[in-house]
Amino acid sequence: MSDCIFCRIARGDLPSNKVYEDEEFLAFKDIHPQAPVHILIIPKKHISTLAEASAEDVPLLGRMLELAPRIAREHGAEEGFRTIINTGRHGGQEVYHLHLHILGGQPLPAMLKH
Ligand code: AMP
Ligand code: ZN
């Protein structure tokens, strides 16, 4: 998706504060951090929402979850973290390219939008 902001970041057409990259994923700091550690992991493949993911995306989603603790640990969330995927309008999704929020670096309130 050429005009998708996270696809543009994944291609390197837009700058990001990148913390991790491999063939399938990119992780970068959220531009409006909601906690001392706030990182987004995105698949380079454009999937607009979790609800649009298909059975063929299951291994990719599994690897994205596997990556999360490693990135959290390496970037200051050693004591635990929260993962969030906002999905659709009622889920508060703002960017329609699937992304996993990693939040941590301090105890988090019981409820948090992101
Ligand atoms: P949501 O779609 O509600 O799960 O969240 C989208 C997140 O992307 C928000 O937390 C934004 O602060 C973040 N965001 C939007 N644009 C950028 C950007 N260019 N670089 C880093 N984070 C971004
Ligand atoms: Zn995209």
PDB file of N, CA, C and O in Angstrom, residues 5 20 36 42 67 85 106:
ATOM      1  N   ILE A   5       1.065   4.951   5.874  1.00  0.00           N
ATOM      2  CA  ILE A   5       2.184   5.574   6.602  1.00  0.00           C
ATOM      3  C   ILE A   5       3.172   4.530   7.133  1.00  0.00           C
ATOM      4  O   ILE A   5       4.396   4.734   7.070  1.00  0.00           O
ATOM      5  N   TYR A  20      14.574  -2.102  15.782  1.00  0.00           N
ATOM      6  CA  TYR A  20      14.786  -3.491  15.334  1.00  0.00           C
ATOM      7  C   TYR A  20      14.291  -3.623  13.903  1.00  0.00           C
ATOM      8  O   TYR A  20      13.277  -3.021  13.539  1.00  0.00           O
ATOM      9  N   PRO A  36       7.224   5.108  29.475  1.00  0.00           N
ATOM     10  CA  PRO A  36       8.661   5.300  29.215  1.00  0.00           C
ATOM     11  C   PRO A  36       9.177   4.433  28.060  1.00  0.00           C
ATOM     12  O   PRO A  36      10.050   4.852  27.308  1.00  0.00           O
ATOM     13  N   ILE A  42       5.706  -3.723  13.611  1.00  0.00           N
ATOM     14  CA  ILE A  42       4.835  -3.898  12.435  1.00  0.00           C
ATOM     15  C   ILE A  42       5.390  -5.002  11.550  1.00  0.00           C
ATOM     16  O   ILE A  42       6.611  -5.149  11.421  1.00  0.00           O
ATOM     17  N   LEU A  67       8.640 -12.083  19.040  1.00  0.00           N
ATOM     18  CA  LEU A  67       9.613 -10.989  19.007  1.00  0.00           C
ATOM     19  C   LEU A  67       9.395  -9.986  20.147  1.00  0.00           C
ATOM     20  O   LEU A  67      10.349  -9.378  20.647  1.00  0.00           O
ATOM     21  N   ILE A  85      -3.087  -4.555  20.637  1.00  0.00           N
ATOM     22  CA  ILE A  85      -3.412  -4.372  19.213  1.00  0.00           C
ATOM     23  C   ILE A  85      -4.796  -3.741  19.157  1.00  0.00           C
ATOM     24  O   ILE A  85      -5.792  -4.385  19.511  1.00  0.00           O
ATOM     25  N   GLN A 106       7.560   1.206  33.448  1.00  0.00           N
ATOM     26  CA  GLN A 106       7.014   1.577  34.758  1.00  0.00           C
ATOM     27  C   GLN A 106       5.729   0.767  34.958  1.00  0.00           C
ATOM     28  O   GLN A 106       5.164   0.255  33.994  1.00  0.00           O
TER      29      GLN A 106
END
